[in-house]
Tab-separated table of C-alpha atoms and ligand atoms in Angstrom:
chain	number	residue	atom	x	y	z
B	1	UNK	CA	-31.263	-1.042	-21.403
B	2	UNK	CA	-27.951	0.226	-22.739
B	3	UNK	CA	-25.354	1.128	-20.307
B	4	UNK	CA	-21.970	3.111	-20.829
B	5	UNK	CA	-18.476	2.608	-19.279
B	6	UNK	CA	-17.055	5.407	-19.707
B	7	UNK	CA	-12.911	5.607	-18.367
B	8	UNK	CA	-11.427	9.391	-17.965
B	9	UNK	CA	-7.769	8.884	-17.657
B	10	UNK	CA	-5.209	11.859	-18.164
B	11	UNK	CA	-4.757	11.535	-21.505
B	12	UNK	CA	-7.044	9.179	-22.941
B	13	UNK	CA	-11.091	8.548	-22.870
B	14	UNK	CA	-11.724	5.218	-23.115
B	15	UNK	CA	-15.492	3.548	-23.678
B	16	UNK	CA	-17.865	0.551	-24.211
B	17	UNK	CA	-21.494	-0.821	-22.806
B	18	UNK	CA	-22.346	-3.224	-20.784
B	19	UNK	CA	-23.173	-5.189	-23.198
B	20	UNK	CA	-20.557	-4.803	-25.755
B	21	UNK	CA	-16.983	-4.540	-24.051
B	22	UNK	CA	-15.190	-4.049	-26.888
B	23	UNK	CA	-13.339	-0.303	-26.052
B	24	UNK	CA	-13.104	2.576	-28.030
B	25	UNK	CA	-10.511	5.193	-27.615
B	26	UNK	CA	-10.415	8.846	-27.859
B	27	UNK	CA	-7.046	10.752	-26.700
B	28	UNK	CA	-8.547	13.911	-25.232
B	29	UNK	CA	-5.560	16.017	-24.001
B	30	UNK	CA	-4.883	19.297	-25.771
B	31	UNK	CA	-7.900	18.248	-28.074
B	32	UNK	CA	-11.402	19.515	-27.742
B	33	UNK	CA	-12.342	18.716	-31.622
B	34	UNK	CA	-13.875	15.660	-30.702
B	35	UNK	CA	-16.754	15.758	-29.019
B	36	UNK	CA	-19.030	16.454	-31.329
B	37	UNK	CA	-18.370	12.996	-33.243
B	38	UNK	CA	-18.273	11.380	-29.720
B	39	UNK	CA	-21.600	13.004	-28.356
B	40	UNK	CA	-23.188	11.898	-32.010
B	41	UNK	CA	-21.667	8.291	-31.243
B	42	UNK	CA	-23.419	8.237	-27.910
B	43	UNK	CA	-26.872	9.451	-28.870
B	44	UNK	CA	-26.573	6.784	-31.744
B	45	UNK	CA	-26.530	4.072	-28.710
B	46	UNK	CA	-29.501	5.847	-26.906
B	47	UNK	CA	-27.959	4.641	-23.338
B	48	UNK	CA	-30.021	5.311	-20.055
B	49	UNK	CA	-27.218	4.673	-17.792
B	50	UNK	CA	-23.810	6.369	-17.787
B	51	UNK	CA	-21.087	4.680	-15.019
B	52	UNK	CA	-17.622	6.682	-15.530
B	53	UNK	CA	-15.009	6.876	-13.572
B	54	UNK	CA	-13.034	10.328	-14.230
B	55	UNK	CA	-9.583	11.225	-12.383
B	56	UNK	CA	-8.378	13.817	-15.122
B	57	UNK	CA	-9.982	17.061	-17.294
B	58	UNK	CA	-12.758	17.999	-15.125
B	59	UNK	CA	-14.105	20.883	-17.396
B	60	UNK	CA	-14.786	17.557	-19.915
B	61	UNK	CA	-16.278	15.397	-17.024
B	62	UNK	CA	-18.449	18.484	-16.759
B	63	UNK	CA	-19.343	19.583	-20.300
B	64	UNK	CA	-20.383	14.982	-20.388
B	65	UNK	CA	-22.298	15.286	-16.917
B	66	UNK	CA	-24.110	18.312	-18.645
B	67	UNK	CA	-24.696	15.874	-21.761
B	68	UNK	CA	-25.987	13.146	-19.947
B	69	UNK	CA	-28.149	15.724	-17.895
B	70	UNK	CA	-29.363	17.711	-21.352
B	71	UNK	CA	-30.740	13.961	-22.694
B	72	UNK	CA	-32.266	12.434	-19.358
B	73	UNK	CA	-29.412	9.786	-18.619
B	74	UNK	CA	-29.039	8.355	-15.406
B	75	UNK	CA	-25.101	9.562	-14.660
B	76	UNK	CA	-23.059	8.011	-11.651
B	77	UNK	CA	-19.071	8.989	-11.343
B	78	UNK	CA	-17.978	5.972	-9.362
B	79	UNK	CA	-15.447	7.012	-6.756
B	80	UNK	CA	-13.274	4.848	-4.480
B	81	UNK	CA	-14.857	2.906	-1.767
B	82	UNK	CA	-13.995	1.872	1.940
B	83	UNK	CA	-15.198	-1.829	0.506
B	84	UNK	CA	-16.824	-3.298	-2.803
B	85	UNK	CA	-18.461	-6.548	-2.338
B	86	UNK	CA	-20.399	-8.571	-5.181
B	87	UNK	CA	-21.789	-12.028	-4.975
B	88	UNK	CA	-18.507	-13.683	-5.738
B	89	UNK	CA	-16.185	-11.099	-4.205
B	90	UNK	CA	-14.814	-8.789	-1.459
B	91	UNK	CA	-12.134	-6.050	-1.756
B	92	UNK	CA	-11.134	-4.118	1.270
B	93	UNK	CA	-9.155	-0.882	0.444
B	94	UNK	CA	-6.698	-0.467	2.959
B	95	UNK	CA	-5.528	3.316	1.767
B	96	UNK	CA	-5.011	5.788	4.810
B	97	UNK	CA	-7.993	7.401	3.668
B	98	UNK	CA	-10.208	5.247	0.952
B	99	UNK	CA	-11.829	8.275	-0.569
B	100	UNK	CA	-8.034	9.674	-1.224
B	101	UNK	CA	-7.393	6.477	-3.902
B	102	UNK	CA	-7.463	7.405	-7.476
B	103	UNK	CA	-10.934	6.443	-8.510
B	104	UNK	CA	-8.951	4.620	-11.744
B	105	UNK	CA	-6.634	2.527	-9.509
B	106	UNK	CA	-9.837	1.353	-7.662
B	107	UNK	CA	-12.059	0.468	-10.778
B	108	UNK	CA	-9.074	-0.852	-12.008
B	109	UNK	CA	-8.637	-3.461	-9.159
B	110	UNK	CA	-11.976	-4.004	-9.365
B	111	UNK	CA	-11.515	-5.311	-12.874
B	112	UNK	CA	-8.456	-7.083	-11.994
B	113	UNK	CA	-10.112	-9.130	-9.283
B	114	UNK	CA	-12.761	-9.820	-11.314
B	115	UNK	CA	-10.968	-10.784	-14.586
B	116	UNK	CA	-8.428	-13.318	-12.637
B	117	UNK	CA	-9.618	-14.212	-9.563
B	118	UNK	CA	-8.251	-16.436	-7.157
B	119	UNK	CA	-4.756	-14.770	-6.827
B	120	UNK	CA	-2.412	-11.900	-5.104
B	121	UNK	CA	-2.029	-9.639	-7.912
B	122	UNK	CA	0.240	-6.728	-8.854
B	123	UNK	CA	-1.661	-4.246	-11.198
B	124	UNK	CA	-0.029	-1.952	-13.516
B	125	UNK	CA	-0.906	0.374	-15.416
B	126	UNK	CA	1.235	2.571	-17.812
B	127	UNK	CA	-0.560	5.600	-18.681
B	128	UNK	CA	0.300	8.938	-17.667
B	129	UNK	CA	1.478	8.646	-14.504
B	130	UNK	CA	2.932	4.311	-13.919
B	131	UNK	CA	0.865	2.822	-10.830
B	132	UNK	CA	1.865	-0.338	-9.045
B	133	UNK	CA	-0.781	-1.746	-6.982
B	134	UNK	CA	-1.212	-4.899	-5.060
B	135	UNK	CA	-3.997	-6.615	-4.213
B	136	UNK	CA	-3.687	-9.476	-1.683
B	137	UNK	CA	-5.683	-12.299	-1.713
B	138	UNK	CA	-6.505	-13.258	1.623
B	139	UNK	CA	-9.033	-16.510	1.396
B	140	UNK	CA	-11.777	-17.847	-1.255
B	141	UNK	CA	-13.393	-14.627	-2.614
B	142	UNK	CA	-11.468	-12.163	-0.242
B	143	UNK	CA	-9.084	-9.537	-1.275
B	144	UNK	CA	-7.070	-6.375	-0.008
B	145	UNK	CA	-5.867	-3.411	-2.171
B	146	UNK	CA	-2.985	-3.295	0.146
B	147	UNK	CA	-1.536	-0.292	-1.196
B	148	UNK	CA	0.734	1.091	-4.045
B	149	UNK	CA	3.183	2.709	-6.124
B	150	UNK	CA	2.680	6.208	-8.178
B	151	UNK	CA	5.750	7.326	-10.473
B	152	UNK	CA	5.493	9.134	-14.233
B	153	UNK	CA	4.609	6.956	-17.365
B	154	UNK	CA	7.132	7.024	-19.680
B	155	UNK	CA	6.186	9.737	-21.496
B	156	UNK	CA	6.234	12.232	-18.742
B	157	UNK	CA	9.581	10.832	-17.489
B	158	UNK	CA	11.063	11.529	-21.333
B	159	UNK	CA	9.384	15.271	-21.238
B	160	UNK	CA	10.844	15.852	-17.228
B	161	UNK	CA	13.833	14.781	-18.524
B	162	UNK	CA	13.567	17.137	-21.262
B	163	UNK	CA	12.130	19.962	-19.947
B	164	UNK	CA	14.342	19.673	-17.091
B	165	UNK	CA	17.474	20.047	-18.942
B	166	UNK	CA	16.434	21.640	-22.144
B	167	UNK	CA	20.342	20.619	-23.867
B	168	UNK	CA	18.571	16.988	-24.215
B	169	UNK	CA	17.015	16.268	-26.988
B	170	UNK	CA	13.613	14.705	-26.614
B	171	UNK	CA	14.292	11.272	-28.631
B	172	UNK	CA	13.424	7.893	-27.866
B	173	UNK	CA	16.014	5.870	-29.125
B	174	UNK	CA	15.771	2.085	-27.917
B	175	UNK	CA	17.171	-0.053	-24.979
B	176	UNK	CA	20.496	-1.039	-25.131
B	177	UNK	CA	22.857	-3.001	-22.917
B	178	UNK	CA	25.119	-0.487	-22.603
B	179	UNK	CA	23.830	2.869	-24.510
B	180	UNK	CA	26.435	4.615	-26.908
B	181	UNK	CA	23.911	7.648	-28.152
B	182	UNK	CA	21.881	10.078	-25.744
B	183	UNK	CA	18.697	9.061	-27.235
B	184	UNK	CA	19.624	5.082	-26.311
B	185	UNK	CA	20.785	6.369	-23.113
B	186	UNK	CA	17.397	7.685	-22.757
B	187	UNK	CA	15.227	5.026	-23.658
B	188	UNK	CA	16.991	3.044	-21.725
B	189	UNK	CA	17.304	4.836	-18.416
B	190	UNK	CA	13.484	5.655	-18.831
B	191	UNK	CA	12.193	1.548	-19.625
B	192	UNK	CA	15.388	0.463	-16.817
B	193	UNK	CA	13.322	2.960	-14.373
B	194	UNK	CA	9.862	1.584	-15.228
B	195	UNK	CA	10.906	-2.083	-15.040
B	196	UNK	CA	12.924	-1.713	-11.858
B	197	UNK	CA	9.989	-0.172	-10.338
B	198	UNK	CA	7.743	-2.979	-10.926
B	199	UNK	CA	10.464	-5.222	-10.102
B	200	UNK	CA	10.875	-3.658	-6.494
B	201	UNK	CA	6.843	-3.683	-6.195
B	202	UNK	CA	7.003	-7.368	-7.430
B	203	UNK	CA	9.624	-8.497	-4.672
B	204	UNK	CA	7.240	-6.531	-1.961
B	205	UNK	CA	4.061	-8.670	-2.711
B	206	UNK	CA	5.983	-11.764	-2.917
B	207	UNK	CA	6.439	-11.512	0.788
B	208	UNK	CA	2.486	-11.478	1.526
B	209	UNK	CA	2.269	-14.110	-0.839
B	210	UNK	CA	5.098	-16.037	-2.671
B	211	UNK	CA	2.839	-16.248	-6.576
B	212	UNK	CA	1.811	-13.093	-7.536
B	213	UNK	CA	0.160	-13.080	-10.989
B	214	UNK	CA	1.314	-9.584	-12.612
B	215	UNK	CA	-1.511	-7.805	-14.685
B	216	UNK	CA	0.135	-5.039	-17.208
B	217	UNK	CA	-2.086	-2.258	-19.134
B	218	UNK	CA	-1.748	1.124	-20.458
B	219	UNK	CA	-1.512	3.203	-23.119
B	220	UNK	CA	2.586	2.522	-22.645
B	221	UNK	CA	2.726	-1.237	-21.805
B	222	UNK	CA	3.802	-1.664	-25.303
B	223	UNK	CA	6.584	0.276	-24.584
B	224	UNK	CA	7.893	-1.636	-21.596
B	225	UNK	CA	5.973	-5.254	-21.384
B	226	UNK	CA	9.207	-6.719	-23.593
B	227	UNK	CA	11.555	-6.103	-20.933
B	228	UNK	CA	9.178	-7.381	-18.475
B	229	UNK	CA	9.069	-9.960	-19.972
B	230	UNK	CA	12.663	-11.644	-19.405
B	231	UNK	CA	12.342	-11.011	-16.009
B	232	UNK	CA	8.434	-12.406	-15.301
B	233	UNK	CA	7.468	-15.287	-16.916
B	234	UNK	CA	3.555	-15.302	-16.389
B	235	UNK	CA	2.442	-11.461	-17.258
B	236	UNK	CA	-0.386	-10.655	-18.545
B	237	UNK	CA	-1.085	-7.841	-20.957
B	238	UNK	CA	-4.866	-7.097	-19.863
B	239	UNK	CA	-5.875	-3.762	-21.035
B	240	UNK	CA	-9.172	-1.811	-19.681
B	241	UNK	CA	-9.384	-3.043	-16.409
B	242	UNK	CA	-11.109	0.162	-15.356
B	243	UNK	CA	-14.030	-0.525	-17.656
B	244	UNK	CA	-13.917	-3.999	-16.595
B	245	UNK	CA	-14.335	-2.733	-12.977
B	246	UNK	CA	-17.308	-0.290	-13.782
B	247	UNK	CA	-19.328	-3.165	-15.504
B	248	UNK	CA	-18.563	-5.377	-12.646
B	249	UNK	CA	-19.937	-2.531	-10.289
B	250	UNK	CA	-22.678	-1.397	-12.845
B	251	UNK	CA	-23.927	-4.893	-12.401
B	252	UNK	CA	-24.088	-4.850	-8.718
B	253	UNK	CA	-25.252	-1.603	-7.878
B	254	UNK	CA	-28.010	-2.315	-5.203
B	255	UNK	CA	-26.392	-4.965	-3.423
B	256	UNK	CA	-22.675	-3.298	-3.230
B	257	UNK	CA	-21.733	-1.984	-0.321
B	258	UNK	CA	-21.180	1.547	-1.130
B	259	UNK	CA	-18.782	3.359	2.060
N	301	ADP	N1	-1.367	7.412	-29.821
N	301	ADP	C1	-1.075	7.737	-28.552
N	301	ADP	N2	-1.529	8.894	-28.057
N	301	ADP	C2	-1.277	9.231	-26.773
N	301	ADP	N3	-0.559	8.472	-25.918
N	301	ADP	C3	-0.061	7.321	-26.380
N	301	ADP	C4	-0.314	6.885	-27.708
N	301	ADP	N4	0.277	5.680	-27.858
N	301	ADP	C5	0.868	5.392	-26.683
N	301	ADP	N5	0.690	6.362	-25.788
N	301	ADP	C6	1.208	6.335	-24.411
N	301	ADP	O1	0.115	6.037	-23.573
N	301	ADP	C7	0.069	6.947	-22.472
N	301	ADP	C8	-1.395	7.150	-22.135
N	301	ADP	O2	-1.899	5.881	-21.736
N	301	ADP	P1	-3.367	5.698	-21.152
N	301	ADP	O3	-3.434	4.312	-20.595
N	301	ADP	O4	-4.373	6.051	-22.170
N	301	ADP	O5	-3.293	6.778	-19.994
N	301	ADP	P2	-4.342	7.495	-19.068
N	301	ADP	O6	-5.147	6.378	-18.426
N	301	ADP	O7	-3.432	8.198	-18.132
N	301	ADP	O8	-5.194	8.425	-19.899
N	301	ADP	C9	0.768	8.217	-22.977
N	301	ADP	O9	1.341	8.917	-21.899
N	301	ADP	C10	1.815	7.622	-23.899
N	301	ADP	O10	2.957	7.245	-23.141
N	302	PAZ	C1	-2.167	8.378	-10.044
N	302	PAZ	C2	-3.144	8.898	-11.091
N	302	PAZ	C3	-2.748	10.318	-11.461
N	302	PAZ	C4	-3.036	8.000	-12.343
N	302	PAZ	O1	-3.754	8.580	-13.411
N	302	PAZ	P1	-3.583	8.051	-14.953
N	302	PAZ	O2	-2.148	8.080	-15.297
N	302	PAZ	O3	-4.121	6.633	-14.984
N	302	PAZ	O4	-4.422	8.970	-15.786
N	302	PAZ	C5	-4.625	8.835	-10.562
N	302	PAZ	O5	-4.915	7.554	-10.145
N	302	PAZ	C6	-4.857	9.793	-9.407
N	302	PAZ	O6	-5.078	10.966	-9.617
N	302	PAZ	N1	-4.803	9.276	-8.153
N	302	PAZ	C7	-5.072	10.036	-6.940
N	302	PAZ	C8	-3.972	9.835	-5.945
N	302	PAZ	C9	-3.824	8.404	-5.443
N	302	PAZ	O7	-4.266	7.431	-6.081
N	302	PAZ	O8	-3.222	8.243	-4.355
């Protein structure tokens, strides 16, 4: 039986199976030309099961629930949980209110858990929006999403910026030590911000547990994972964590326990 993973950020779709991992991405925002070649891609794979998790352009999570629906495929929208427990592991989300987690962030530590286990991690992912979580191993096979950080990706902060104060041009330029050109200034202000975030989130975890392993993804890691990388030794560049969480919770739907 096929199943699809199917990842709904804010600006980018990303899918694979269960049985093939290997993503594929579509960047939906302001675009509605490509569903037809997506749909036809889909059918192709004749799946039975659709697990998604969607956090971004509900009249597409629609218009794909009414897909799934037209052809007869089982469709679940996996949102956050109170706990997720498999055979090997158990995450307690510690948000105010579980439900209010982004559904993304949740998959996402999901994957992360699952992909390195065995350590207090600090997820991030560089999309859209930048979100610093930390997840807290507490014993052998136990974990807490103890909380985390939500600030705008890169891109956003560049068009803010820009938007904002329409006299600045909206170039990237690159970092620099000590920026002589607005678009340097820029780039640099905006990758100084991103690291210094992490950095701050980095320092916070360290004091629940003095080894976090950091875990970097997003359509924007590129951007900033050099600069990271000076000041953190053992990152890891681990992209599609969300899809890596809904196959991990495809395969134990039944014995999860779904709050
Ligand atoms: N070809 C591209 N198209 C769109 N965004 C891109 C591209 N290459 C890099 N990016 C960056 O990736 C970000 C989107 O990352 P992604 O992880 O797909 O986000 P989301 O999960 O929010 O959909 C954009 O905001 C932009 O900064
Ligand atoms: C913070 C987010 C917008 C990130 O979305 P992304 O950039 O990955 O598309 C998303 O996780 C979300 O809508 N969260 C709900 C609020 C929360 O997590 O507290």
């Amino acid at each position: 039986m096929t199943t699809l993973l199917i990842d709904l950020g804010n600006t980018a779709l990303k899918w694979c199976t269960l049985d093939d991992p290997q993503p594929r991405t579509v960047v939906h925002r302001d675009r509605t030309d490509f569903k037809e070649a997506l749909y036809a891609e889909w059918l192709a794979l004749r799946p039975e099961r659709v697990v998604g998790s969607a956090v971004a352009a509900p009249n597409l999570a629609f218009s794909m629930t009414k897909f799934f629906n037209d052809h007869g495929w089982v469709w679940e929208w996996l949102r956050p949980q109170a706990v997720f427990r498999n055979e090997t592991l158990t995450l307690v989300n510690c948000y105010d209110n579980p439900m209010r987690l982004g559904a993304d962030r949740w998959n996402a530590a999901i994957g992360a858990v699952s992909a390195s286990p065995g350590r207090t991690l600090l997820v991030v992912h560089m999309g859209t929006a930048t979100t610093v979580d930390t997840i807290v191993r507490e014993s052998e096979g136990s974990y807490r999403f103890e909380g985390g950080r939500i600030a705008p990706g890169p891109t956003l902060m560049l068009k803010g910026l820009t938007d904002g104060i329409p006299t600045l041009s909206n170039e990237m330029g690159v970092w620099q030590p000590f920026p002589t050109a607005t678009r340097d200034a820029i780039a640099t202000g905006i990758i100084d911000a991103q690291v210094g975030l992490v950095l701050r989130a980095l320092d916070e975890a360290a004091r629940k547990d003095p080894n976090p392993l950091l875990l970097l993804a997003g359509g924007a890691a590129g951007f900033v994972a050099p600069h990271l990388k000076g000041a953190i030794p053992e990152l890891r560049v681990h992209h599609n964590l969300v899809l890596q969480g809904l196959a991990a919770r495809a395969v134990a739907s039944g014995t999860e326990t779904a709050t």
